[in-house]
Structures are given as C-alpha cells and as structure tokens.
Amino acid sequence: MENRIEALEEQMGEVKTTLQSLIEQMQTQSRVIGEMSKQLGKQKTAPENDTSVEVSSYNASRLAGKKVKLPIFEEHPG
C-alpha cells in the first residue's frame, strides 16, 4: 500500500510540474497575442499594403468565433 501511495505522490508531482509548464506557456502566448493585436491595430491605420490580407484574415477568424442564435425549426408531420 505504501508503494502505491509513493507512486501516486510521484505522479501528482509530475502533474503539478506539467500544469505549471502549461500555465507559463499560456501566459507567454497571451502576451504574444496581445502584442500581435497591438501591431494589427497599428497596421489598420497605416496605408493599405500586403498586410491588408493578413488583417482581413485576422478579422474573419475573429468573427468566426461569434455565436449566432438560430431559429428553432419545428418538424411538421407529413
């Protein structure tokens, strides 16, 4: 029984380490995304050039995540 407890404690330590690593990665990604958003905002005010495609792709991607409420369709017996 003691061996099982030690094994579980070791696994929990690994889980904690993995979670901490994931937290750090998410924080880094959040900072990068924030910086990219700032850069895209600056590019919108600049004259249009090759980056306009990237900006429109960004906007399309951003809009794709919006939820749309669809009407409920009733089935008619036929």
XYZ file of C-alpha atoms in Angstrom:
78
model
C 0.000 0.000 0.000
C 2.844 2.358 0.834
C 4.387 1.802 -2.599
C 1.116 2.766 -4.274
C 0.931 5.964 -2.237
C 4.507 6.859 -3.154
C 3.780 6.174 -6.827
C 0.675 8.380 -6.701
C 2.594 11.149 -4.945
C 5.246 10.984 -7.659
C 2.596 11.142 -10.380
C 0.950 14.119 -8.684
C 4.313 15.874 -8.612
C 4.649 15.296 -12.348
C 1.108 16.570 -12.924
C 1.869 19.732 -10.940
C 5.054 20.293 -12.952
C 3.182 19.794 -16.223
C 0.402 22.162 -15.170
C 2.908 24.823 -14.161
C 4.604 24.486 -17.546
C 1.247 24.821 -19.321
C 0.397 27.913 -17.268
C 3.691 29.523 -18.263
C 3.115 28.656 -21.935
C -0.392 30.135 -21.847
C 0.881 33.327 -20.222
C 3.568 33.646 -22.906
C 1.030 33.046 -25.667
C -1.286 35.620 -24.123
C 1.481 38.233 -24.153
C 2.377 37.384 -27.765
C -1.255 37.569 -28.883
C -1.624 40.909 -27.106
C 1.434 42.274 -28.875
C 0.195 40.951 -32.225
C -3.170 42.615 -31.635
C -1.415 45.917 -30.970
C 0.608 45.534 -34.169
C -2.501 44.698 -36.193
C -4.208 47.776 -34.757
C -1.277 49.924 -35.886
C -1.366 48.381 -39.363
C -5.056 49.242 -39.768
C -4.240 52.943 -39.506
C -1.305 52.659 -41.919
C -1.857 52.814 -45.685
C -3.027 49.521 -47.113
C -0.360 47.204 -48.409
C 0.348 43.466 -48.452
C -0.601 43.172 -44.782
C -4.249 44.014 -45.529
C -4.796 40.351 -46.393
C -3.416 39.349 -43.009
C -5.657 41.871 -41.233
C -8.760 40.701 -43.094
C -7.848 37.092 -42.291
C -7.489 38.060 -38.650
C -10.903 39.781 -38.702
C -12.536 36.824 -40.442
C -11.060 34.485 -37.861
C -12.198 36.760 -35.039
C -15.743 36.913 -36.429
C -15.868 33.169 -36.996
C -15.827 32.659 -33.235
C -19.015 34.671 -32.640
C -22.063 32.677 -31.611
C -25.187 33.019 -33.696
C -28.607 32.177 -32.343
C -30.515 30.145 -34.907
C -34.315 29.881 -35.035
C -35.878 26.654 -33.857
C -37.292 24.598 -36.697
C -40.382 22.588 -35.892
C -40.973 19.298 -37.613
C -44.334 19.066 -39.351
C -45.884 15.610 -39.586
C -46.187 14.797 -43.203
